[in-house]
Amino acid sequence: MKKSVVAVLLLLLCALIAVFPLVMVKNSEFGGADGAAEEAVQKVDPDYEPWAESILEPPGGETESLLFCLQAGLGAGVLGFGFGWLAARKKYRNDEASQ
Amino acid sequence: MRKREKLALSLSLFMALGAGVTRQAGAMHIMEGFLPPSHCVAWGVICLPFLVWGVIRIKNITRDHRKTLLLLAMCGAYAFVLSALKIPSVTGSSSHPTGTGLGAMLFGPSVMAVLGIIVLLFQALLLAHGGLTTLGANTFSMAIAGPFLTYGVWKLCQKMGMKREISVFLGAMLGDLFTYCITSFQLGLSHPGTGGVWSSAMEFMGIFALTQVPLAIIEGIVTVVVVMGLDHYAQPELRDLARRRCEEGAR
């Protein structure tokens, strides 16, 4: 099999693993595991009071998702640039070598 | 290493050892304010030598291996992307991968301590995810413990002559999982409850580590795909890095 085909198949497998819980686990909102941990802390240590709060809390889900998108977008941009640069180098170097 | 670098490294090592002695030290990231102040400070100090070591390594890379800087940026970007993706898991809650394995295998784990803390700072400052008081603990789990385990597993697999793809997969996957085991342990240490540190750590393990299993597999696979891409396009850089590893091994 060609390498690129293998790569696409592997990424599809990842998508399947991510979708599987959505289909199989019912009645869940898939909240963050850190939220669940907060509850667990209350359970094992009921007297514990968090002594600090985040200095900047996004006002709502929309702003938070904006910032998470920004994080993913910035990262993906750099990754894409890198792979693009490398691919172009390989291509044009081969062209020069064959001339 | 130059003199000043050596001094900085030994100074931070000394402080970390001190913290280890005085403290009877026996996920997602830990939330702001959820560790007692003494633990926050201790974890932070333990991180210092790794950060100093990482900064020295990055400085050396920028000096001697300029060609690989693009790859370094890509490793940082990879951690940025992956830790922004909250993926649903079989436990009914979501978590995100760490993305620190790739850089640990290419550049060595100490470099990831620096790249990882940048990601954590971004999330703590802007996203109220993790926190500044817990930055030390989170850095230790995600940017130090995970990458070091990744590196160890990857090296071991290579020594045993496993295929490159398998070694990369196991390294990245186990590093991801280990990060969240450490997170659970850190929370258990701070909140032993009535059952003691271990039973409490197990409780958190049930939340963090279990949720993380499918995500760790995903991270392993995606990392393999990225490495396949790099193998195809970035041979000169990878050879440069391999040479650097040999030189360091010989020293």
CSV table of N, CA and C in Angstrom, one decimal, chain B residues 84-233:
chain,number,residue,atom,x,y,z
B,84,ALA,N,-5.6,21.5,22.2
B,84,ALA,CA,-6.8,22.2,22.0
B,84,ALA,C,-8.0,21.4,21.7
B,85,LEU,N,-7.7,20.1,21.3
B,85,LEU,CA,-8.8,19.3,20.8
B,85,LEU,C,-9.4,18.5,22.0
B,86,LYS,N,-10.6,18.8,22.4
B,86,LYS,CA,-11.2,18.1,23.5
B,86,LYS,C,-12.1,17.0,22.8
B,87,ILE,N,-11.7,15.8,23.1
B,87,ILE,CA,-12.3,14.6,22.4
B,87,ILE,C,-13.1,13.8,23.4
B,88,PRO,N,-14.4,13.4,23.0
B,88,PRO,CA,-15.2,12.6,23.8
B,88,PRO,C,-14.6,11.2,24.1
B,89,SER,N,-14.8,10.7,25.2
B,89,SER,CA,-14.2,9.4,25.6
B,89,SER,C,-15.3,8.4,26.1
B,90,VAL,N,-14.9,7.2,26.2
B,90,VAL,CA,-15.9,6.1,26.6
B,90,VAL,C,-16.4,6.3,28.0
B,91,THR,N,-15.8,7.1,28.9
B,91,THR,CA,-16.3,7.3,30.2
B,91,THR,C,-17.5,8.3,30.3
B,92,GLY,N,-17.7,9.0,29.1
B,92,GLY,CA,-18.8,10.0,29.1
B,92,GLY,C,-18.3,11.4,29.4
B,93,SER,N,-17.0,11.5,29.6
B,93,SER,CA,-16.5,12.9,29.7
B,93,SER,C,-15.4,13.1,28.6
B,94,SER,N,-15.0,14.3,28.5
B,94,SER,CA,-14.0,14.6,27.4
B,94,SER,C,-12.7,15.0,28.0
B,95,SER,N,-11.6,14.8,27.3
B,95,SER,CA,-10.3,15.3,27.7
B,95,SER,C,-9.6,15.6,26.4
B,96,HIS,N,-8.3,16.0,26.6
B,96,HIS,CA,-7.6,16.3,25.3
B,96,HIS,C,-6.2,15.6,25.4
B,97,PRO,N,-5.6,15.3,24.2
B,97,PRO,CA,-4.3,14.7,24.2
B,97,PRO,C,-3.3,15.8,24.6
B,98,THR,N,-2.0,15.4,24.7
B,98,THR,CA,-1.0,16.3,25.1
B,98,THR,C,-0.2,16.8,23.9
B,99,GLY,N,0.1,15.9,23.0
B,99,GLY,CA,0.9,16.3,21.8
B,99,GLY,C,2.4,16.6,22.1
B,100,THR,N,2.8,16.2,23.3
B,100,THR,CA,4.2,16.4,23.6
B,100,THR,C,5.2,15.3,23.2
B,101,GLY,N,4.6,14.2,22.8
B,101,GLY,CA,5.4,13.0,22.5
B,101,GLY,C,6.3,13.2,21.2
B,102,LEU,N,5.8,13.9,20.2
B,102,LEU,CA,6.5,14.0,19.0
B,102,LEU,C,7.8,14.8,19.2
B,103,GLY,N,7.7,15.9,19.9
B,103,GLY,CA,8.9,16.7,20.1
B,103,GLY,C,9.9,16.0,21.0
B,104,ALA,N,9.3,15.2,22.0
B,104,ALA,CA,10.2,14.5,22.9
B,104,ALA,C,11.1,13.5,22.1
B,105,MET,N,10.5,12.8,21.1
B,105,MET,CA,11.2,11.8,20.4
B,105,MET,C,12.2,12.5,19.4
B,106,LEU,N,11.8,13.6,18.8
B,106,LEU,CA,12.7,14.2,17.9
B,106,LEU,C,13.8,15.0,18.5
B,107,PHE,N,13.5,15.8,19.6
B,107,PHE,CA,14.4,16.8,20.1
B,107,PHE,C,14.9,16.4,21.5
B,108,GLY,N,14.3,15.4,22.1
B,108,GLY,CA,14.6,15.1,23.5
B,108,GLY,C,13.6,15.7,24.4
B,109,PRO,N,13.4,15.0,25.6
B,109,PRO,CA,12.3,15.4,26.5
B,109,PRO,C,12.5,16.8,27.1
B,110,SER,N,13.7,17.2,27.4
B,110,SER,CA,13.8,18.4,28.1
B,110,SER,C,13.4,19.6,27.3
B,111,VAL,N,13.5,19.5,26.0
B,111,VAL,CA,13.0,20.6,25.1
B,111,VAL,C,11.5,20.7,25.2
B,112,MET,N,10.8,19.6,25.4
B,112,MET,CA,9.4,19.7,25.5
B,112,MET,C,8.9,20.3,26.8
B,113,ALA,N,9.8,20.3,27.9
B,113,ALA,CA,9.4,21.0,29.1
B,113,ALA,C,9.2,22.5,28.8
B,114,VAL,N,10.0,23.1,27.9
B,114,VAL,CA,9.9,24.5,27.6
B,114,VAL,C,8.7,24.7,26.7
B,115,LEU,N,8.6,23.9,25.6
B,115,LEU,CA,7.4,24.0,24.7
B,115,LEU,C,6.1,23.8,25.4
B,116,GLY,N,6.1,22.8,26.3
B,116,GLY,CA,4.9,22.4,27.1
B,116,GLY,C,4.4,23.5,28.0
B,117,ILE,N,5.3,24.2,28.6
B,117,ILE,CA,4.9,25.3,29.6
B,117,ILE,C,4.3,26.4,28.8
B,118,ILE,N,4.8,26.6,27.6
B,118,ILE,CA,4.2,27.7,26.7
B,118,ILE,C,2.7,27.4,26.5
B,119,VAL,N,2.4,26.1,26.1
B,119,VAL,CA,1.1,25.7,25.9
B,119,VAL,C,0.2,25.9,27.1
B,120,LEU,N,0.8,25.5,28.3
B,120,LEU,CA,0.1,25.5,29.5
B,120,LEU,C,-0.2,27.0,30.0
B,121,LEU,N,0.8,27.8,29.7
B,121,LEU,CA,0.6,29.3,30.0
B,121,LEU,C,-0.5,29.9,29.2
B,122,PHE,N,-0.5,29.5,27.9
B,122,PHE,CA,-1.6,30.0,27.1
B,122,PHE,C,-3.0,29.6,27.6
B,123,GLN,N,-3.1,28.3,27.9
B,123,GLN,CA,-4.4,27.8,28.4
B,123,GLN,C,-4.7,28.4,29.8
B,124,ALA,N,-3.8,28.6,30.6
B,124,ALA,CA,-4.1,29.1,32.0
B,124,ALA,C,-4.4,30.5,32.0
B,125,LEU,N,-3.7,31.3,31.1
B,125,LEU,CA,-4.0,32.7,31.1
B,125,LEU,C,-5.3,33.1,30.4
B,126,LEU,N,-5.5,32.5,29.2
B,126,LEU,CA,-6.6,32.9,28.4
B,126,LEU,C,-7.8,32.1,28.5
B,127,LEU,N,-7.6,30.8,28.8
B,127,LEU,CA,-8.8,29.9,28.7
B,127,LEU,C,-9.3,29.4,30.0
B,128,ALA,N,-8.7,29.9,31.1
B,128,ALA,CA,-9.1,29.4,32.5
B,128,ALA,C,-9.1,27.9,32.5
B,129,HIS,N,-8.1,27.3,31.8
B,129,HIS,CA,-8.0,25.9,31.7
B,129,HIS,C,-6.6,25.6,32.3
B,130,GLY,N,-6.7,24.7,33.4
B,130,GLY,CA,-5.4,24.6,34.2
B,130,GLY,C,-5.4,25.9,35.1
B,131,GLY,N,-4.2,26.4,35.4
B,131,GLY,CA,-4.1,27.6,36.2
B,131,GLY,C,-2.7,28.0,36.5
B,132,LEU,N,-2.6,29.2,37.0
B,132,LEU,CA,-1.2,29.7,37.3
B,132,LEU,C,-0.7,29.1,38.5
B,133,THR,N,-1.6,28.9,39.5
B,133,THR,CA,-1.1,28.3,40.8
B,133,THR,C,-0.7,26.8,40.6
B,134,THR,N,-1.4,26.2,39.6
B,134,THR,CA,-1.1,24.8,39.4
B,134,THR,C,-0.2,24.6,38.2
B,135,LEU,N,0.4,25.7,37.7
B,135,LEU,CA,1.2,25.6,36.5
B,135,LEU,C,2.4,24.6,36.7
B,136,GLY,N,3.0,24.7,37.9
B,136,GLY,CA,4.1,23.8,38.2
B,136,GLY,C,3.7,22.3,38.1
B,137,ALA,N,2.6,22.0,38.8
B,137,ALA,CA,2.2,20.6,38.8
B,137,ALA,C,1.8,20.1,37.4
B,138,ASN,N,1.1,21.0,36.6
B,138,ASN,CA,0.7,20.6,35.3
B,138,ASN,C,1.9,20.5,34.4
B,139,THR,N,2.9,21.4,34.6
B,139,THR,CA,4.1,21.3,33.7
B,139,THR,C,4.8,20.0,34.0
B,140,PHE,N,4.9,19.6,35.3
B,140,PHE,CA,5.6,18.4,35.6
B,140,PHE,C,4.9,17.2,34.9
B,141,SER,N,3.6,17.2,35.0
B,141,SER,CA,2.9,16.0,34.4
B,141,SER,C,2.9,16.0,32.9
B,142,MET,N,2.6,17.1,32.3
B,142,MET,CA,2.4,17.2,30.8
B,142,MET,C,3.7,17.4,30.1
B,143,ALA,N,4.6,18.3,30.6
B,143,ALA,CA,5.7,18.7,29.9
B,143,ALA,C,7.0,18.0,30.3
B,144,ILE,N,7.0,17.3,31.4
B,144,ILE,CA,8.2,16.6,31.9
B,144,ILE,C,8.0,15.1,32.0
B,145,ALA,N,7.1,14.7,32.9
B,145,ALA,CA,6.9,13.2,33.1
B,145,ALA,C,6.5,12.5,31.8
B,146,GLY,N,5.5,13.1,31.1
B,146,GLY,CA,5.0,12.4,29.9
B,146,GLY,C,6.1,12.3,28.8
B,147,PRO,N,6.8,13.5,28.5
B,147,PRO,CA,7.8,13.4,27.5
B,147,PRO,C,9.0,12.5,27.8
B,148,PHE,N,9.4,12.5,29.1
B,148,PHE,CA,10.5,11.6,29.5
B,148,PHE,C,10.1,10.1,29.4
B,149,LEU,N,8.8,9.8,29.7
B,149,LEU,CA,8.4,8.4,29.5
B,149,LEU,C,8.4,8.1,28.0
B,150,THR,N,7.8,9.0,27.3
B,150,THR,CA,7.8,8.8,25.8
B,150,THR,C,9.2,8.5,25.3
B,151,TYR,N,10.1,9.3,25.7
B,151,TYR,CA,11.5,9.1,25.2
B,151,TYR,C,12.1,7.8,25.6
B,152,GLY,N,11.8,7.4,26.9
B,152,GLY,CA,12.3,6.1,27.4
B,152,GLY,C,11.7,5.0,26.6
B,153,VAL,N,10.4,5.0,26.5
B,153,VAL,CA,9.7,3.9,25.8
B,153,VAL,C,10.2,3.8,24.3
B,154,TRP,N,10.3,4.9,23.7
B,154,TRP,CA,10.8,5.0,22.3
B,154,TRP,C,12.2,4.4,22.1
B,155,LYS,N,13.1,4.8,23.0
B,155,LYS,CA,14.4,4.3,23.0
B,155,LYS,C,14.5,2.8,23.2
B,156,LEU,N,13.7,2.4,24.2
B,156,LEU,CA,13.7,0.9,24.5
B,156,LEU,C,13.2,0.1,23.3
B,157,CYS,N,12.1,0.6,22.7
B,157,CYS,CA,11.5,-0.1,21.6
B,157,CYS,C,12.6,-0.2,20.4
B,158,GLN,N,13.3,0.9,20.2
B,158,GLN,CA,14.3,0.9,19.2
B,158,GLN,C,15.4,-0.1,19.5
B,159,LYS,N,15.8,-0.1,20.8
B,159,LYS,CA,16.9,-1.1,21.2
B,159,LYS,C,16.4,-2.5,20.9
B,160,MET,N,15.1,-2.7,21.1
B,160,MET,CA,14.6,-4.1,20.9
B,160,MET,C,14.3,-4.4,19.5
B,161,GLY,N,14.7,-3.4,18.6
B,161,GLY,CA,14.6,-3.6,17.2
B,161,GLY,C,13.2,-3.6,16.7
B,162,MET,N,12.3,-2.9,17.3
B,162,MET,CA,10.9,-2.9,16.8
B,162,MET,C,10.8,-1.9,15.6
B,163,LYS,N,9.8,-2.0,14.9
B,163,LYS,CA,9.6,-1.2,13.7
B,163,LYS,C,9.4,0.3,14.2
B,164,ARG,N,9.9,1.2,13.3
B,164,ARG,CA,9.8,2.6,13.7
B,164,ARG,C,8.4,3.1,14.1
B,165,GLU,N,7.5,2.7,13.2
B,165,GLU,CA,6.1,3.1,13.5
B,165,GLU,C,5.6,2.6,14.8
B,166,ILE,N,5.9,1.4,15.1
B,166,ILE,CA,5.4,0.8,16.4
B,166,ILE,C,6.0,1.5,17.6
B,167,SER,N,7.4,1.8,17.5
B,167,SER,CA,8.0,2.5,18.6
B,167,SER,C,7.4,3.9,18.8
B,168,VAL,N,7.2,4.6,17.7
B,168,VAL,CA,6.6,5.9,17.8
B,168,VAL,C,5.2,5.9,18.4
B,169,PHE,N,4.4,4.9,18.0
B,169,PHE,CA,3.1,4.7,18.5
B,169,PHE,C,3.1,4.5,20.0
B,170,LEU,N,3.9,3.5,20.4
B,170,LEU,CA,3.9,3.2,21.8
B,170,LEU,C,4.4,4.3,22.7
B,171,GLY,N,5.5,5.0,22.2
B,171,GLY,CA,6.1,6.1,22.9
B,171,GLY,C,5.0,7.2,23.1
B,172,ALA,N,4.4,7.6,22.0
B,172,ALA,CA,3.5,8.8,22.2
B,172,ALA,C,2.2,8.4,23.0
B,173,MET,N,1.8,7.1,22.8
B,173,MET,CA,0.5,6.7,23.5
B,173,MET,C,0.8,6.6,25.0
B,174,LEU,N,1.9,5.9,25.4
B,174,LEU,CA,2.1,5.7,26.8
B,174,LEU,C,2.5,7.0,27.5
B,175,GLY,N,3.2,7.9,26.8
B,175,GLY,CA,3.5,9.2,27.4
B,175,GLY,C,2.3,10.0,27.7
B,176,ASP,N,1.3,10.0,26.8
B,176,ASP,CA,0.0,10.7,26.9
B,176,ASP,C,-0.7,10.1,28.2
B,177,LEU,N,-0.7,8.8,28.3
B,177,LEU,CA,-1.4,8.1,29.4
B,177,LEU,C,-0.7,8.4,30.7
B,178,PHE,N,0.6,8.4,30.7
B,178,PHE,CA,1.4,8.6,31.9
B,178,PHE,C,1.2,10.0,32.4
B,179,THR,N,1.1,11.0,31.5
B,179,THR,CA,0.8,12.3,32.0
B,179,THR,C,-0.4,12.4,32.9
B,180,TYR,N,-1.5,11.7,32.5
B,180,TYR,CA,-2.7,11.8,33.3
B,180,TYR,C,-2.6,10.9,34.6
B,181,CYS,N,-1.8,9.9,34.5
B,181,CYS,CA,-1.6,9.1,35.8
B,181,CYS,C,-0.9,10.0,36.8
B,182,ILE,N,0.1,10.8,36.3
B,182,ILE,CA,0.8,11.7,37.2
B,182,ILE,C,-0.2,12.7,37.8
B,183,THR,N,-1.0,13.3,36.9
B,183,THR,CA,-2.0,14.2,37.3
B,183,THR,C,-2.9,13.6,38.4
B,184,SER,N,-3.3,12.4,38.3
B,184,SER,CA,-4.1,11.7,39.3
B,184,SER,C,-3.3,11.6,40.6
B,185,PHE,N,-2.1,11.2,40.5
B,185,PHE,CA,-1.2,11.1,41.6
B,185,PHE,C,-1.1,12.4,42.4
B,186,GLN,N,-0.9,13.5,41.6
B,186,GLN,CA,-0.7,14.8,42.2
B,186,GLN,C,-1.9,15.2,43.0
B,187,LEU,N,-3.1,14.9,42.4
B,187,LEU,CA,-4.3,15.3,43.1
B,187,LEU,C,-4.5,14.4,44.3
B,188,GLY,N,-4.2,13.1,44.2
B,188,GLY,CA,-4.3,12.2,45.4
B,188,GLY,C,-3.4,12.6,46.5
B,189,LEU,N,-2.2,13.1,46.1
B,189,LEU,CA,-1.2,13.6,47.1
B,189,LEU,C,-1.7,14.8,47.9
B,190,SER,N,-2.5,15.6,47.2
B,190,SER,CA,-3.0,16.9,47.8
B,190,SER,C,-4.3,16.6,48.5
B,191,HIS,N,-5.0,15.6,48.1
B,191,HIS,CA,-6.3,15.4,48.7
B,191,HIS,C,-6.4,13.9,49.1
B,192,PRO,N,-5.7,13.5,50.1
B,192,PRO,CA,-5.7,12.1,50.5
B,192,PRO,C,-7.1,11.6,51.0
B,193,GLY,N,-7.9,12.6,51.5
B,193,GLY,CA,-9.2,12.2,52.0
B,193,GLY,C,-9.0,11.3,53.2
B,194,THR,N,-9.9,10.4,53.4
B,194,THR,CA,-9.8,9.5,54.6
B,194,THR,C,-9.1,8.2,54.2
B,195,GLY,N,-9.1,7.8,52.9
B,195,GLY,CA,-8.5,6.6,52.5
B,195,GLY,C,-7.0,6.6,52.2
B,196,GLY,N,-6.4,7.7,52.3
B,196,GLY,CA,-5.0,7.8,52.1
B,196,GLY,C,-4.7,8.2,50.6
B,197,VAL,N,-3.4,8.5,50.4
B,197,VAL,CA,-3.0,9.0,49.1
B,197,VAL,C,-3.3,8.0,48.0
B,198,TRP,N,-3.1,6.7,48.2
B,198,TRP,CA,-3.2,5.8,47.0
B,198,TRP,C,-4.6,5.6,46.6
B,199,SER,N,-5.5,5.4,47.6
B,199,SER,CA,-6.9,5.2,47.2
B,199,SER,C,-7.5,6.4,46.6
B,200,SER,N,-7.1,7.6,47.1
B,200,SER,CA,-7.5,8.8,46.5
B,200,SER,C,-7.0,9.0,45.1
B,201,ALA,N,-5.7,8.6,44.9
B,201,ALA,CA,-5.1,8.7,43.6
B,201,ALA,C,-5.8,7.8,42.6
B,202,MET,N,-6.2,6.6,43.1
B,202,MET,CA,-6.9,5.7,42.3
B,202,MET,C,-8.3,6.3,41.8
B,203,GLU,N,-8.9,7.0,42.7
B,203,GLU,CA,-10.2,7.6,42.4
B,203,GLU,C,-10.0,8.6,41.2
B,204,PHE,N,-9.0,9.4,41.3
B,204,PHE,CA,-8.7,10.4,40.3
B,204,PHE,C,-8.3,9.6,39.0
B,205,MET,N,-7.5,8.5,39.2
B,205,MET,CA,-7.1,7.7,38.0
B,205,MET,C,-8.3,7.3,37.3
B,206,GLY,N,-9.4,6.9,38.0
B,206,GLY,CA,-10.6,6.4,37.3
B,206,GLY,C,-11.2,7.5,36.4
B,207,ILE,N,-11.0,8.8,36.8
B,207,ILE,CA,-11.5,9.9,36.0
B,207,ILE,C,-10.6,10.2,34.9
B,208,PHE,N,-9.3,10.5,35.2
B,208,PHE,CA,-8.4,11.0,34.2
B,208,PHE,C,-7.9,9.9,33.3
B,209,ALA,N,-7.3,8.9,33.9
B,209,ALA,CA,-6.5,7.9,33.1
B,209,ALA,C,-7.5,7.1,32.3
B,210,LEU,N,-8.6,6.7,32.8
B,210,LEU,CA,-9.6,5.9,32.1
B,210,LEU,C,-10.1,6.7,30.9
B,211,THR,N,-10.5,8.0,31.1
B,211,THR,CA,-10.9,8.8,30.1
B,211,THR,C,-9.9,8.9,29.0
B,212,GLN,N,-8.6,8.9,29.4
B,212,GLN,CA,-7.5,9.2,28.5
B,212,GLN,C,-7.2,8.0,27.6
B,213,VAL,N,-7.6,6.8,27.9
B,213,VAL,CA,-7.1,5.6,27.1
B,213,VAL,C,-7.4,5.8,25.6
B,214,PRO,N,-8.7,6.0,25.2
B,214,PRO,CA,-8.9,6.1,23.7
B,214,PRO,C,-8.1,7.3,23.1
B,215,LEU,N,-8.0,8.4,23.9
B,215,LEU,CA,-7.4,9.6,23.4
B,215,LEU,C,-5.9,9.3,23.2
B,216,ALA,N,-5.3,8.5,24.2
B,216,ALA,CA,-3.9,8.2,24.0
B,216,ALA,C,-3.7,7.4,22.8
B,217,ILE,N,-4.6,6.5,22.5
B,217,ILE,CA,-4.5,5.7,21.2
B,217,ILE,C,-4.5,6.7,20.0
B,218,ILE,N,-5.4,7.6,20.1
B,218,ILE,CA,-5.5,8.6,19.0
B,218,ILE,C,-4.2,9.3,18.8
B,219,GLU,N,-3.7,9.8,20.0
B,219,GLU,CA,-2.5,10.6,19.9
B,219,GLU,C,-1.3,9.7,19.3
B,220,GLY,N,-1.3,8.5,19.7
B,220,GLY,CA,-0.3,7.6,19.2
B,220,GLY,C,-0.4,7.5,17.6
B,221,ILE,N,-1.6,7.3,17.2
B,221,ILE,CA,-1.8,7.1,15.7
B,221,ILE,C,-1.4,8.4,15.0
B,222,VAL,N,-1.9,9.5,15.5
B,222,VAL,CA,-1.7,10.8,14.7
B,222,VAL,C,-0.2,11.1,14.7
B,223,THR,N,0.5,10.8,15.8
B,223,THR,CA,1.9,11.0,15.9
B,223,THR,C,2.6,10.1,14.8
B,224,VAL,N,2.2,8.9,14.7
B,224,VAL,CA,2.8,8.0,13.7
B,224,VAL,C,2.6,8.6,12.3
B,225,VAL,N,1.4,9.2,12.0
B,225,VAL,CA,1.1,9.8,10.7
B,225,VAL,C,2.1,11.0,10.5
B,226,VAL,N,2.2,11.8,11.5
B,226,VAL,CA,3.1,13.0,11.3
B,226,VAL,C,4.6,12.5,11.1
B,227,VAL,N,5.0,11.5,11.9
B,227,VAL,CA,6.4,11.0,11.7
B,227,VAL,C,6.5,10.4,10.3
B,228,MET,N,5.5,9.7,9.8
B,228,MET,CA,5.6,9.2,8.4
B,228,MET,C,5.8,10.4,7.4
B,229,GLY,N,5.0,11.5,7.7
B,229,GLY,CA,5.2,12.6,6.8
B,229,GLY,C,6.6,13.2,6.9
B,230,LEU,N,7.1,13.3,8.1
B,230,LEU,CA,8.4,13.9,8.2
B,230,LEU,C,9.5,13.0,7.6
B,231,ASP,N,9.3,11.7,7.7
B,231,ASP,CA,10.2,10.7,7.1
B,231,ASP,C,10.3,11.0,5.6
B,232,HIS,N,9.1,11.3,5.1
B,232,HIS,CA,9.1,11.5,3.6
B,232,HIS,C,9.7,12.8,3.2
B,233,TYR,N,9.4,13.9,3.9
B,233,TYR,CA,9.7,15.2,3.5
B,233,TYR,C,11.0,15.8,4.2
